[in-house]
Amino acid sequence: NAGVTQTPKFRVLKTGQSMTLLCAQDMNHEYMYWYRQDPGMGLRLIHYSVGEGTTAKGEVPDGYNVSRLKKQNFLLGLESAAPSQTSVYFCASSYRLAGGRDTQYFGPGTRLTVL
Amino acid sequence: AQTVTQSQPEMSVQEAETVTLSCTYDTSESDYYLFWYKQPPSRQMILVIRQEAYKQQNATENRFSVNFQKAAKSFSLKISDSQLGDAAMYFCAYRRGYQLIWGAGTKLIIKP
């Protein structure tokens, strides 16, 4: 049981390049999330999904796009990377439980550097 | 707007002793959920403990317990019998809808 996995673990981009981060979970979770973590700050939600084929914006969605074509996968795309997107990116997933009772389980993170 | 504040950027404790990490939050809601997550140097975010606001009883998980003061909007984490493996960043988080609102974290150092 791998839990939540993220690919790749590290990546260096040049300004203007594009890339896709892949998140996969094998726990049959309905909900999936993408966060970014910057130094001295807690995590901030970029986008999330409450089910296959659905996505929604979080707190800091600008410059990112997401897709959830399969229940187990949640992709985060950067179409034109900027230095401000240098960060550590975390994917998380959870069951669908009413009233916010679900607990989010996190992947190991992807460290992205944009030069 | 909901905010989460961790006022201690760094704490240190002697191995086997007890340490308390502070967290305060701001909300106008009456029913909500609070979490403590641990992030060791491996970077993996690990759930330590959770608390439902409607429950008056403080949550406990082995050596970890919380002091939940709803009226004061305070949610502190107590670690008993500290171990070297407890060294990590600790984050307090508040659940708002689908989103977790996070504090800036407290770095816990364990002195052998």
JSON list of C-alpha atoms in Angstrom, two decimals:
[
{"chain": "A", "resi": 1, "resn": "ASN", "atom": "CA", "xyz": [0.00, 0.00, 0.00]},
{"chain": "A", "resi": 2, "resn": "ALA", "atom": "CA", "xyz": [1.93, 3.04, -1.29]},
{"chain": "A", "resi": 3, "resn": "GLY", "atom": "CA", "xyz": [-0.49, 5.72, -0.01]},
{"chain": "A", "resi": 4, "resn": "VAL", "atom": "CA", "xyz": [0.09, 9.01, -1.82]},
{"chain": "A", "resi": 5, "resn": "THR", "atom": "CA", "xyz": [2.98, 9.22, -4.27]},
{"chain": "A", "resi": 6, "resn": "GLN", "atom": "CA", "xyz": [4.34, 12.17, -6.21]},
{"chain": "A", "resi": 7, "resn": "THR", "atom": "CA", "xyz": [6.43, 12.32, -9.38]},
{"chain": "A", "resi": 8, "resn": "PRO", "atom": "CA", "xyz": [9.03, 13.77, -9.73]},
{"chain": "A", "resi": 9, "resn": "LYS", "atom": "CA", "xyz": [10.71, 14.42, -6.35]},
{"chain": "A", "resi": 10, "resn": "PHE", "atom": "CA", "xyz": [12.92, 17.22, -7.68]},
{"chain": "A", "resi": 11, "resn": "ARG", "atom": "CA", "xyz": [12.83, 19.39, -10.77]},
{"chain": "A", "resi": 12, "resn": "VAL", "atom": "CA", "xyz": [14.66, 22.46, -12.07]},
{"chain": "A", "resi": 13, "resn": "LEU", "atom": "CA", "xyz": [12.99, 24.58, -14.75]},
{"chain": "A", "resi": 14, "resn": "LYS", "atom": "CA", "xyz": [13.92, 27.67, -16.65]},
{"chain": "A", "resi": 15, "resn": "THR", "atom": "CA", "xyz": [11.53, 30.61, -16.71]},
{"chain": "A", "resi": 16, "resn": "GLY", "atom": "CA", "xyz": [8.83, 30.04, -19.31]},
{"chain": "A", "resi": 17, "resn": "GLN", "atom": "CA", "xyz": [9.12, 26.25, -19.42]},
{"chain": "A", "resi": 18, "resn": "SER", "atom": "CA", "xyz": [6.17, 24.02, -18.70]},
{"chain": "A", "resi": 19, "resn": "MET", "atom": "CA", "xyz": [5.84, 20.87, -16.66]},
{"chain": "A", "resi": 20, "resn": "THR", "atom": "CA", "xyz": [3.33, 18.55, -15.03]},
{"chain": "A", "resi": 21, "resn": "LEU", "atom": "CA", "xyz": [3.46, 17.11, -11.54]},
{"chain": "A", "resi": 22, "resn": "LEU", "atom": "CA", "xyz": [1.74, 13.80, -11.01]},
{"chain": "A", "resi": 23, "resn": "CYS", "atom": "CA", "xyz": [0.02, 12.70, -7.82]},
{"chain": "A", "resi": 24, "resn": "ALA", "atom": "CA", "xyz": [-1.31, 9.18, -7.38]},
{"chain": "A", "resi": 25, "resn": "GLN", "atom": "CA", "xyz": [-3.18, 7.61, -4.46]},
{"chain": "A", "resi": 26, "resn": "ASP", "atom": "CA", "xyz": [-4.20, 3.99, -3.94]},
{"chain": "A", "resi": 27, "resn": "MET", "atom": "CA", "xyz": [-6.60, 4.51, -1.03]},
{"chain": "A", "resi": 28, "resn": "ASN", "atom": "CA", "xyz": [-9.72, 5.07, -3.16]},
{"chain": "A", "resi": 29, "resn": "HIS", "atom": "CA", "xyz": [-10.04, 8.60, -1.80]},
{"chain": "A", "resi": 30, "resn": "GLU", "atom": "CA", "xyz": [-12.62, 10.92, -3.30]},
{"chain": "A", "resi": 31, "resn": "TYR", "atom": "CA", "xyz": [-10.86, 14.17, -2.48]},
{"chain": "A", "resi": 32, "resn": "MET", "atom": "CA", "xyz": [-7.44, 15.29, -3.69]},
{"chain": "A", "resi": 33, "resn": "TYR", "atom": "CA", "xyz": [-5.50, 18.50, -3.13]},
{"chain": "A", "resi": 34, "resn": "TRP", "atom": "CA", "xyz": [-2.43, 20.37, -4.30]},
{"chain": "A", "resi": 35, "resn": "TYR", "atom": "CA", "xyz": [-0.58, 22.63, -1.85]},
{"chain": "A", "resi": 36, "resn": "ARG", "atom": "CA", "xyz": [2.58, 24.67, -2.01]},
{"chain": "A", "resi": 37, "resn": "GLN", "atom": "CA", "xyz": [4.92, 25.28, 0.91]},
{"chain": "A", "resi": 38, "resn": "ASP", "atom": "CA", "xyz": [7.20, 28.31, 1.02]},
{"chain": "A", "resi": 39, "resn": "PRO", "atom": "CA", "xyz": [9.87, 29.05, 3.66]},
{"chain": "A", "resi": 40, "resn": "GLY", "atom": "CA", "xyz": [8.46, 30.40, 6.92]},
{"chain": "A", "resi": 41, "resn": "MET", "atom": "CA", "xyz": [4.90, 29.69, 5.89]},
{"chain": "A", "resi": 42, "resn": "GLY", "atom": "CA", "xyz": [2.36, 26.99, 6.26]},
{"chain": "A", "resi": 43, "resn": "LEU", "atom": "CA", "xyz": [0.91, 25.17, 3.28]},
{"chain": "A", "resi": 44, "resn": "ARG", "atom": "CA", "xyz": [-1.37, 27.03, 0.91]},
{"chain": "A", "resi": 45, "resn": "LEU", "atom": "CA", "xyz": [-4.02, 25.33, -1.20]},
{"chain": "A", "resi": 46, "resn": "ILE", "atom": "CA", "xyz": [-3.61, 25.72, -4.96]},
{"chain": "A", "resi": 47, "resn": "HIS", "atom": "CA", "xyz": [-6.43, 23.57, -6.37]},
{"chain": "A", "resi": 48, "resn": "TYR", "atom": "CA", "xyz": [-8.50, 20.68, -5.17]},
{"chain": "A", "resi": 49, "resn": "SER", "atom": "CA", "xyz": [-10.86, 18.03, -6.52]},
{"chain": "A", "resi": 50, "resn": "VAL", "atom": "CA", "xyz": [-13.91, 16.46, -4.88]},
{"chain": "A", "resi": 51, "resn": "GLY", "atom": "CA", "xyz": [-14.23, 13.69, -7.42]},
{"chain": "A", "resi": 52, "resn": "GLU", "atom": "CA", "xyz": [-13.21, 12.36, -10.81]},
{"chain": "A", "resi": 53, "resn": "GLY", "atom": "CA", "xyz": [-13.67, 14.97, -13.51]},
{"chain": "A", "resi": 54, "resn": "THR", "atom": "CA", "xyz": [-14.12, 17.88, -11.07]},
{"chain": "A", "resi": 55, "resn": "THR", "atom": "CA", "xyz": [-11.66, 20.53, -9.93]},
{"chain": "A", "resi": 56, "resn": "ALA", "atom": "CA", "xyz": [-11.87, 23.81, -8.02]},
{"chain": "A", "resi": 57, "resn": "LYS", "atom": "CA", "xyz": [-9.63, 26.74, -7.17]},
{"chain": "A", "resi": 58, "resn": "GLY", "atom": "CA", "xyz": [-8.02, 27.09, -3.80]},
{"chain": "A", "resi": 59, "resn": "GLU", "atom": "CA", "xyz": [-6.26, 30.02, -2.16]},
{"chain": "A", "resi": 60, "resn": "VAL", "atom": "CA", "xyz": [-3.43, 30.55, -4.71]},
{"chain": "A", "resi": 61, "resn": "PRO", "atom": "CA", "xyz": [-4.54, 29.12, -8.10]},
{"chain": "A", "resi": 62, "resn": "ASP", "atom": "CA", "xyz": [-2.96, 31.66, -10.49]},
{"chain": "A", "resi": 63, "resn": "GLY", "atom": "CA", "xyz": [-0.37, 30.20, -12.85]},
{"chain": "A", "resi": 64, "resn": "TYR", "atom": "CA", "xyz": [-1.48, 26.60, -12.28]},
{"chain": "A", "resi": 65, "resn": "ASN", "atom": "CA", "xyz": [-3.93, 24.21, -13.91]},
{"chain": "A", "resi": 66, "resn": "VAL", "atom": "CA", "xyz": [-5.11, 20.80, -12.76]},
{"chain": "A", "resi": 67, "resn": "SER", "atom": "CA", "xyz": [-6.90, 17.77, -14.10]},
{"chain": "A", "resi": 68, "resn": "ARG", "atom": "CA", "xyz": [-8.51, 14.72, -12.49]},
{"chain": "A", "resi": 69, "resn": "LEU", "atom": "CA", "xyz": [-9.29, 12.35, -15.34]},
{"chain": "A", "resi": 70, "resn": "LYS", "atom": "CA", "xyz": [-8.98, 9.29, -13.13]},
{"chain": "A", "resi": 71, "resn": "LYS", "atom": "CA", "xyz": [-10.02, 8.98, -9.50]},
{"chain": "A", "resi": 72, "resn": "GLN", "atom": "CA", "xyz": [-6.57, 7.91, -8.37]},
{"chain": "A", "resi": 73, "resn": "ASN", "atom": "CA", "xyz": [-4.60, 10.63, -10.18]},
{"chain": "A", "resi": 74, "resn": "PHE", "atom": "CA", "xyz": [-4.43, 14.40, -9.80]},
{"chain": "A", "resi": 75, "resn": "LEU", "atom": "CA", "xyz": [-2.16, 16.37, -12.13]},
{"chain": "A", "resi": 76, "resn": "LEU", "atom": "CA", "xyz": [-0.77, 19.86, -11.49]},
{"chain": "A", "resi": 77, "resn": "GLY", "atom": "CA", "xyz": [0.46, 21.80, -14.50]},
{"chain": "A", "resi": 78, "resn": "LEU", "atom": "CA", "xyz": [2.59, 24.89, -14.88]},
{"chain": "A", "resi": 79, "resn": "GLU", "atom": "CA", "xyz": [2.19, 26.28, -18.40]},
{"chain": "A", "resi": 80, "resn": "SER", "atom": "CA", "xyz": [4.85, 29.00, -18.16]},
{"chain": "A", "resi": 81, "resn": "ALA", "atom": "CA", "xyz": [6.97, 28.68, -15.05]},
{"chain": "A", "resi": 82, "resn": "ALA", "atom": "CA", "xyz": [8.03, 31.78, -13.13]},
{"chain": "A", "resi": 83, "resn": "PRO", "atom": "CA", "xyz": [10.65, 32.16, -10.35]},
{"chain": "A", "resi": 84, "resn": "SER", "atom": "CA", "xyz": [7.80, 32.93, -7.92]},
{"chain": "A", "resi": 85, "resn": "GLN", "atom": "CA", "xyz": [6.66, 29.32, -8.38]},
{"chain": "A", "resi": 86, "resn": "THR", "atom": "CA", "xyz": [9.84, 28.01, -6.78]},
{"chain": "A", "resi": 87, "resn": "SER", "atom": "CA", "xyz": [8.46, 26.02, -3.88]},
{"chain": "A", "resi": 88, "resn": "VAL", "atom": "CA", "xyz": [7.81, 22.60, -2.44]},
{"chain": "A", "resi": 89, "resn": "TYR", "atom": "CA", "xyz": [4.58, 21.12, -3.75]},
{"chain": "A", "resi": 90, "resn": "PHE", "atom": "CA", "xyz": [2.51, 18.64, -1.76]},
{"chain": "A", "resi": 91, "resn": "CYS", "atom": "CA", "xyz": [-0.34, 16.49, -2.89]},
{"chain": "A", "resi": 92, "resn": "ALA", "atom": "CA", "xyz": [-2.87, 15.16, -0.39]},
{"chain": "A", "resi": 93, "resn": "SER", "atom": "CA", "xyz": [-5.98, 13.00, -0.49]},
{"chain": "A", "resi": 94, "resn": "SER", "atom": "CA", "xyz": [-8.86, 12.12, 1.81]},
{"chain": "A", "resi": 95, "resn": "TYR", "atom": "CA", "xyz": [-12.13, 10.24, 2.02]},
{"chain": "A", "resi": 96, "resn": "ARG", "atom": "CA", "xyz": [-15.39, 12.07, 1.52]},
{"chain": "A", "resi": 97, "resn": "LEU", "atom": "CA", "xyz": [-16.76, 12.63, 5.02]},
{"chain": "A", "resi": 98, "resn": "ALA", "atom": "CA", "xyz": [-19.40, 15.17, 5.90]},
{"chain": "A", "resi": 99, "resn": "GLY", "atom": "CA", "xyz": [-18.64, 18.20, 8.00]},
{"chain": "A", "resi": 100, "resn": "GLY", "atom": "CA", "xyz": [-14.90, 18.26, 7.41]},
{"chain": "A", "resi": 101, "resn": "ARG", "atom": "CA", "xyz": [-14.24, 15.12, 9.41]},
{"chain": "A", "resi": 102, "resn": "ASP", "atom": "CA", "xyz": [-11.89, 13.69, 6.82]},
{"chain": "A", "resi": 103, "resn": "THR", "atom": "CA", "xyz": [-8.17, 13.52, 7.47]},
{"chain": "A", "resi": 104, "resn": "GLN", "atom": "CA", "xyz": [-5.80, 14.44, 4.68]},
{"chain": "A", "resi": 105, "resn": "TYR", "atom": "CA", "xyz": [-2.89, 12.14, 3.86]},
{"chain": "A", "resi": 106, "resn": "PHE", "atom": "CA", "xyz": [0.12, 13.70, 2.21]},
{"chain": "A", "resi": 107, "resn": "GLY", "atom": "CA", "xyz": [2.65, 12.68, -0.41]},
{"chain": "A", "resi": 108, "resn": "PRO", "atom": "CA", "xyz": [6.40, 13.20, 0.07]},
{"chain": "A", "resi": 109, "resn": "GLY", "atom": "CA", "xyz": [6.51, 16.49, -1.82]},
{"chain": "A", "resi": 110, "resn": "THR", "atom": "CA", "xyz": [8.19, 17.79, -4.99]},
{"chain": "A", "resi": 111, "resn": "ARG", "atom": "CA", "xyz": [10.89, 20.43, -4.75]},
{"chain": "A", "resi": 112, "resn": "LEU", "atom": "CA", "xyz": [10.63, 22.72, -7.79]},
{"chain": "A", "resi": 113, "resn": "THR", "atom": "CA", "xyz": [13.18, 25.40, -8.63]},
{"chain": "A", "resi": 114, "resn": "VAL", "atom": "CA", "xyz": [12.51, 27.89, -11.41]},
{"chain": "A", "resi": 115, "resn": "LEU", "atom": "CA", "xyz": [15.58, 29.77, -12.60]},
{"chain": "B", "resi": 1, "resn": "ALA", "atom": "CA", "xyz": [-11.12, 35.45, 7.67]},
{"chain": "B", "resi": 2, "resn": "GLN", "atom": "CA", "xyz": [-9.80, 32.42, 9.45]},
{"chain": "B", "resi": 3, "resn": "THR", "atom": "CA", "xyz": [-6.18, 32.56, 10.54]},
{"chain": "B", "resi": 4, "resn": "VAL", "atom": "CA", "xyz": [-3.91, 30.23, 12.45]},
{"chain": "B", "resi": 5, "resn": "THR", "atom": "CA", "xyz": [-1.04, 31.57, 14.54]},
{"chain": "B", "resi": 6, "resn": "GLN", "atom": "CA", "xyz": [1.90, 29.68, 15.96]},
{"chain": "B", "resi": 7, "resn": "SER", "atom": "CA", "xyz": [3.82, 32.17, 18.06]},
{"chain": "B", "resi": 8, "resn": "GLN", "atom": "CA", "xyz": [6.89, 30.01, 18.71]},
{"chain": "B", "resi": 9, "resn": "PRO", "atom": "CA", "xyz": [9.16, 29.74, 15.64]},
{"chain": "B", "resi": 10, "resn": "GLU", "atom": "CA", "xyz": [11.44, 27.37, 17.54]},
{"chain": "B", "resi": 11, "resn": "MET", "atom": "CA", "xyz": [11.32, 25.33, 20.74]},
{"chain": "B", "resi": 12, "resn": "SER", "atom": "CA", "xyz": [13.85, 23.05, 22.38]},
{"chain": "B", "resi": 13, "resn": "VAL", "atom": "CA", "xyz": [13.41, 20.36, 25.00]},
{"chain": "B", "resi": 14, "resn": "GLN", "atom": "CA", "xyz": [15.61, 17.87, 26.77]},
{"chain": "B", "resi": 15, "resn": "GLU", "atom": "CA", "xyz": [15.08, 14.27, 25.78]},
{"chain": "B", "resi": 16, "resn": "ALA", "atom": "CA", "xyz": [12.50, 12.53, 28.03]},
{"chain": "B", "resi": 17, "resn": "GLU", "atom": "CA", "xyz": [10.99, 15.84, 29.17]},
{"chain": "B", "resi": 18, "resn": "THR", "atom": "CA", "xyz": [7.66, 17.42, 28.25]},
{"chain": "B", "resi": 19, "resn": "VAL", "atom": "CA", "xyz": [7.13, 20.30, 25.83]},
{"chain": "B", "resi": 20, "resn": "THR", "atom": "CA", "xyz": [4.05, 22.28, 24.80]},
{"chain": "B", "resi": 21, "resn": "LEU", "atom": "CA", "xyz": [3.62, 23.92, 21.41]},
{"chain": "B", "resi": 22, "resn": "SER", "atom": "CA", "xyz": [1.13, 26.78, 21.12]},
{"chain": "B", "resi": 23, "resn": "CYS", "atom": "CA", "xyz": [-1.49, 27.47, 18.49]},
{"chain": "B", "resi": 24, "resn": "THR", "atom": "CA", "xyz": [-4.28, 30.01, 18.35]},
{"chain": "B", "resi": 25, "resn": "TYR", "atom": "CA", "xyz": [-6.84, 30.44, 15.63]},
{"chain": "B", "resi": 26, "resn": "ASP", "atom": "CA", "xyz": [-9.54, 32.84, 14.63]},
{"chain": "B", "resi": 27, "resn": "THR", "atom": "CA", "xyz": [-12.96, 31.72, 13.44]},
{"chain": "B", "resi": 28, "resn": "SER", "atom": "CA", "xyz": [-16.61, 32.65, 13.65]},
{"chain": "B", "resi": 29, "resn": "GLU", "atom": "CA", "xyz": [-17.77, 29.07, 13.18]},
{"chain": "B", "resi": 30, "resn": "SER", "atom": "CA", "xyz": [-18.95, 26.88, 16.03]},
{"chain": "B", "resi": 31, "resn": "ASP", "atom": "CA", "xyz": [-18.23, 23.45, 14.57]},
{"chain": "B", "resi": 32, "resn": "TYR", "atom": "CA", "xyz": [-14.84, 22.79, 13.04]},
{"chain": "B", "resi": 33, "resn": "TYR", "atom": "CA", "xyz": [-11.79, 20.55, 13.13]},
{"chain": "B", "resi": 34, "resn": "LEU", "atom": "CA", "xyz": [-8.23, 21.20, 14.22]},
{"chain": "B", "resi": 35, "resn": "PHE", "atom": "CA", "xyz": [-5.11, 19.24, 13.43]},
{"chain": "B", "resi": 36, "resn": "TRP", "atom": "CA", "xyz": [-1.45, 18.98, 14.35]},
{"chain": "B", "resi": 37, "resn": "TYR", "atom": "CA", "xyz": [0.88, 17.73, 11.63]},
{"chain": "B", "resi": 38, "resn": "LYS", "atom": "CA", "xyz": [4.55, 16.82, 11.97]},
{"chain": "B", "resi": 39, "resn": "GLN", "atom": "CA", "xyz": [7.07, 17.41, 9.18]},
{"chain": "B", "resi": 40, "resn": "PRO", "atom": "CA", "xyz": [10.44, 15.69, 9.81]},
{"chain": "B", "resi": 41, "resn": "PRO", "atom": "CA", "xyz": [13.52, 16.43, 7.68]},
{"chain": "B", "resi": 42, "resn": "SER", "atom": "CA", "xyz": [12.25, 13.84, 5.20]},
{"chain": "B", "resi": 43, "resn": "ARG", "atom": "CA", "xyz": [9.62, 16.48, 4.33]},
{"chain": "B", "resi": 44, "resn": "GLN", "atom": "CA", "xyz": [6.72, 14.03, 4.65]},
{"chain": "B", "resi": 45, "resn": "MET", "atom": "CA", "xyz": [3.68, 15.61, 6.34]},
{"chain": "B", "resi": 46, "resn": "ILE", "atom": "CA", "xyz": [2.41, 13.26, 9.04]},
{"chain": "B", "resi": 47, "resn": "LEU", "atom": "CA", "xyz": [-0.83, 13.63, 11.01]},
{"chain": "B", "resi": 48, "resn": "VAL", "atom": "CA", "xyz": [-0.15, 13.71, 14.76]},
{"chain": "B", "resi": 49, "resn": "ILE", "atom": "CA", "xyz": [-3.57, 14.38, 16.26]},
{"chain": "B", "resi": 50, "resn": "ARG", "atom": "CA", "xyz": [-6.97, 15.87, 15.46]},
{"chain": "B", "resi": 51, "resn": "GLN", "atom": "CA", "xyz": [-9.68, 17.50, 17.52]},
{"chain": "B", "resi": 52, "resn": "GLU", "atom": "CA", "xyz": [-13.36, 18.02, 16.79]},
{"chain": "B", "resi": 53, "resn": "ALA", "atom": "CA", "xyz": [-14.56, 21.33, 18.20]},
{"chain": "B", "resi": 54, "resn": "TYR", "atom": "CA", "xyz": [-17.87, 19.88, 19.39]},
{"chain": "B", "resi": 55, "resn": "LYS", "atom": "CA", "xyz": [-16.03, 17.44, 21.65]},
{"chain": "B", "resi": 56, "resn": "GLN", "atom": "CA", "xyz": [-15.13, 18.83, 25.05]},
{"chain": "B", "resi": 57, "resn": "GLN", "atom": "CA", "xyz": [-12.70, 16.01, 25.75]},
{"chain": "B", "resi": 58, "resn": "ASN", "atom": "CA", "xyz": [-9.13, 16.70, 24.69]},
{"chain": "B", "resi": 59, "resn": "ALA", "atom": "CA", "xyz": [-7.73, 14.31, 22.09]},
{"chain": "B", "resi": 60, "resn": "THR", "atom": "CA", "xyz": [-4.80, 12.06, 22.98]},
{"chain": "B", "resi": 61, "resn": "GLU", "atom": "CA", "xyz": [-2.56, 9.79, 20.92]},
{"chain": "B", "resi": 62, "resn": "ASN", "atom": "CA", "xyz": [0.01, 7.94, 23.01]},
{"chain": "B", "resi": 63, "resn": "ARG", "atom": "CA", "xyz": [2.58, 10.58, 24.10]},
{"chain": "B", "resi": 64, "resn": "PHE", "atom": "CA", "xyz": [0.76, 13.37, 22.27]},
{"chain": "B", "resi": 65, "resn": "SER", "atom": "CA", "xyz": [-2.18, 15.26, 23.72]},
{"chain": "B", "resi": 66, "resn": "VAL", "atom": "CA", "xyz": [-3.88, 18.57, 23.13]},
{"chain": "B", "resi": 67, "resn": "ASN", "atom": "CA", "xyz": [-5.24, 21.29, 25.36]},
{"chain": "B", "resi": 68, "resn": "PHE", "atom": "CA", "xyz": [-8.25, 22.58, 23.46]},
{"chain": "B", "resi": 69, "resn": "GLN", "atom": "CA", "xyz": [-9.71, 25.80, 24.85]},
{"chain": "B", "resi": 70, "resn": "LYS", "atom": "CA", "xyz": [-12.63, 26.64, 22.55]},
{"chain": "B", "resi": 71, "resn": "ALA", "atom": "CA", "xyz": [-13.60, 29.95, 24.14]},
{"chain": "B", "resi": 72, "resn": "ALA", "atom": "CA", "xyz": [-9.99, 31.14, 24.01]},
{"chain": "B", "resi": 73, "resn": "LYS", "atom": "CA", "xyz": [-9.53, 29.67, 20.51]},
{"chain": "B", "resi": 74, "resn": "SER", "atom": "CA", "xyz": [-6.41, 27.92, 21.66]},
{"chain": "B", "resi": 75, "resn": "PHE", "atom": "CA", "xyz": [-5.17, 24.49, 20.57]},
{"chain": "B", "resi": 76, "resn": "SER", "atom": "CA", "xyz": [-1.81, 23.55, 22.11]},
{"chain": "B", "resi": 77, "resn": "LEU", "atom": "CA", "xyz": [0.08, 20.29, 21.61]},
{"chain": "B", "resi": 78, "resn": "LYS", "atom": "CA", "xyz": [1.81, 18.57, 24.53]},
{"chain": "B", "resi": 79, "resn": "ILE", "atom": "CA", "xyz": [4.51, 16.01, 23.85]},
{"chain": "B", "resi": 80, "resn": "SER", "atom": "CA", "xyz": [5.42, 13.86, 26.85]},
{"chain": "B", "resi": 81, "resn": "ASP", "atom": "CA", "xyz": [8.62, 11.87, 27.25]},
{"chain": "B", "resi": 82, "resn": "SER", "atom": "CA", "xyz": [10.20, 13.61, 24.25]},
{"chain": "B", "resi": 83, "resn": "GLN", "atom": "CA", "xyz": [12.26, 11.39, 21.97]},
{"chain": "B", "resi": 84, "resn": "LEU", "atom": "CA", "xyz": [14.94, 12.20, 19.41]},
{"chain": "B", "resi": 85, "resn": "GLY", "atom": "CA", "xyz": [12.55, 11.09, 16.68]},
{"chain": "B", "resi": 86, "resn": "ASP", "atom": "CA", "xyz": [10.15, 13.88, 17.67]},
{"chain": "B", "resi": 87, "resn": "ALA", "atom": "CA", "xyz": [12.51, 16.48, 16.21]},
{"chain": "B", "resi": 88, "resn": "ALA", "atom": "CA", "xyz": [10.61, 18.11, 13.35]},
{"chain": "B", "resi": 89, "resn": "MET", "atom": "CA", "xyz": [8.54, 21.07, 12.24]},
{"chain": "B", "resi": 90, "resn": "TYR", "atom": "CA", "xyz": [5.07, 21.00, 13.78]},
{"chain": "B", "resi": 91, "resn": "PHE", "atom": "CA", "xyz": [2.14, 22.65, 12.05]},
{"chain": "B", "resi": 92, "resn": "CYS", "atom": "CA", "xyz": [-1.25, 23.49, 13.45]},
{"chain": "B", "resi": 93, "resn": "ALA", "atom": "CA", "xyz": [-4.12, 23.54, 10.94]},
{"chain": "B", "resi": 94, "resn": "TYR", "atom": "CA", "xyz": [-7.78, 24.54, 10.93]},
{"chain": "B", "resi": 95, "resn": "ARG", "atom": "CA", "xyz": [-10.29, 22.90, 8.62]},
{"chain": "B", "resi": 96, "resn": "ARG", "atom": "CA", "xyz": [-12.47, 25.32, 6.62]},
{"chain": "B", "resi": 97, "resn": "GLY", "atom": "CA", "xyz": [-14.65, 23.57, 4.08]},
{"chain": "B", "resi": 98, "resn": "TYR", "atom": "CA", "xyz": [-12.35, 21.63, 1.81]},
{"chain": "B", "resi": 99, "resn": "GLN", "atom": "CA", "xyz": [-9.32, 23.68, 2.81]},
{"chain": "B", "resi": 100, "resn": "LEU", "atom": "CA", "xyz": [-6.84, 23.37, 5.63]},
{"chain": "B", "resi": 101, "resn": "ILE", "atom": "CA", "xyz": [-5.61, 26.74, 6.92]},
{"chain": "B", "resi": 102, "resn": "TRP", "atom": "CA", "xyz": [-2.08, 26.32, 8.25]},
{"chain": "B", "resi": 103, "resn": "GLY", "atom": "CA", "xyz": [0.07, 28.07, 10.80]},
{"chain": "B", "resi": 104, "resn": "ALA", "atom": "CA", "xyz": [3.68, 28.96, 9.96]},
{"chain": "B", "resi": 105, "resn": "GLY", "atom": "CA", "xyz": [5.06, 26.09, 12.04]},
{"chain": "B", "resi": 106, "resn": "THR", "atom": "CA", "xyz": [7.24, 25.54, 15.11]},
{"chain": "B", "resi": 107, "resn": "LYS", "atom": "CA", "xyz": [10.63, 23.87, 14.83]},
{"chain": "B", "resi": 108, "resn": "LEU", "atom": "CA", "xyz": [11.11, 21.42, 17.69]},
{"chain": "B", "resi": 109, "resn": "ILE", "atom": "CA", "xyz": [14.67, 20.59, 18.71]},
{"chain": "B", "resi": 110, "resn": "ILE", "atom": "CA", "xyz": [15.33, 17.63, 21.00]},
{"chain": "B", "resi": 111, "resn": "LYS", "atom": "CA", "xyz": [18.49, 17.86, 23.11]},
{"chain": "B", "resi": 112, "resn": "PRO", "atom": "CA", "xyz": [20.06, 14.46, 23.95]}
]
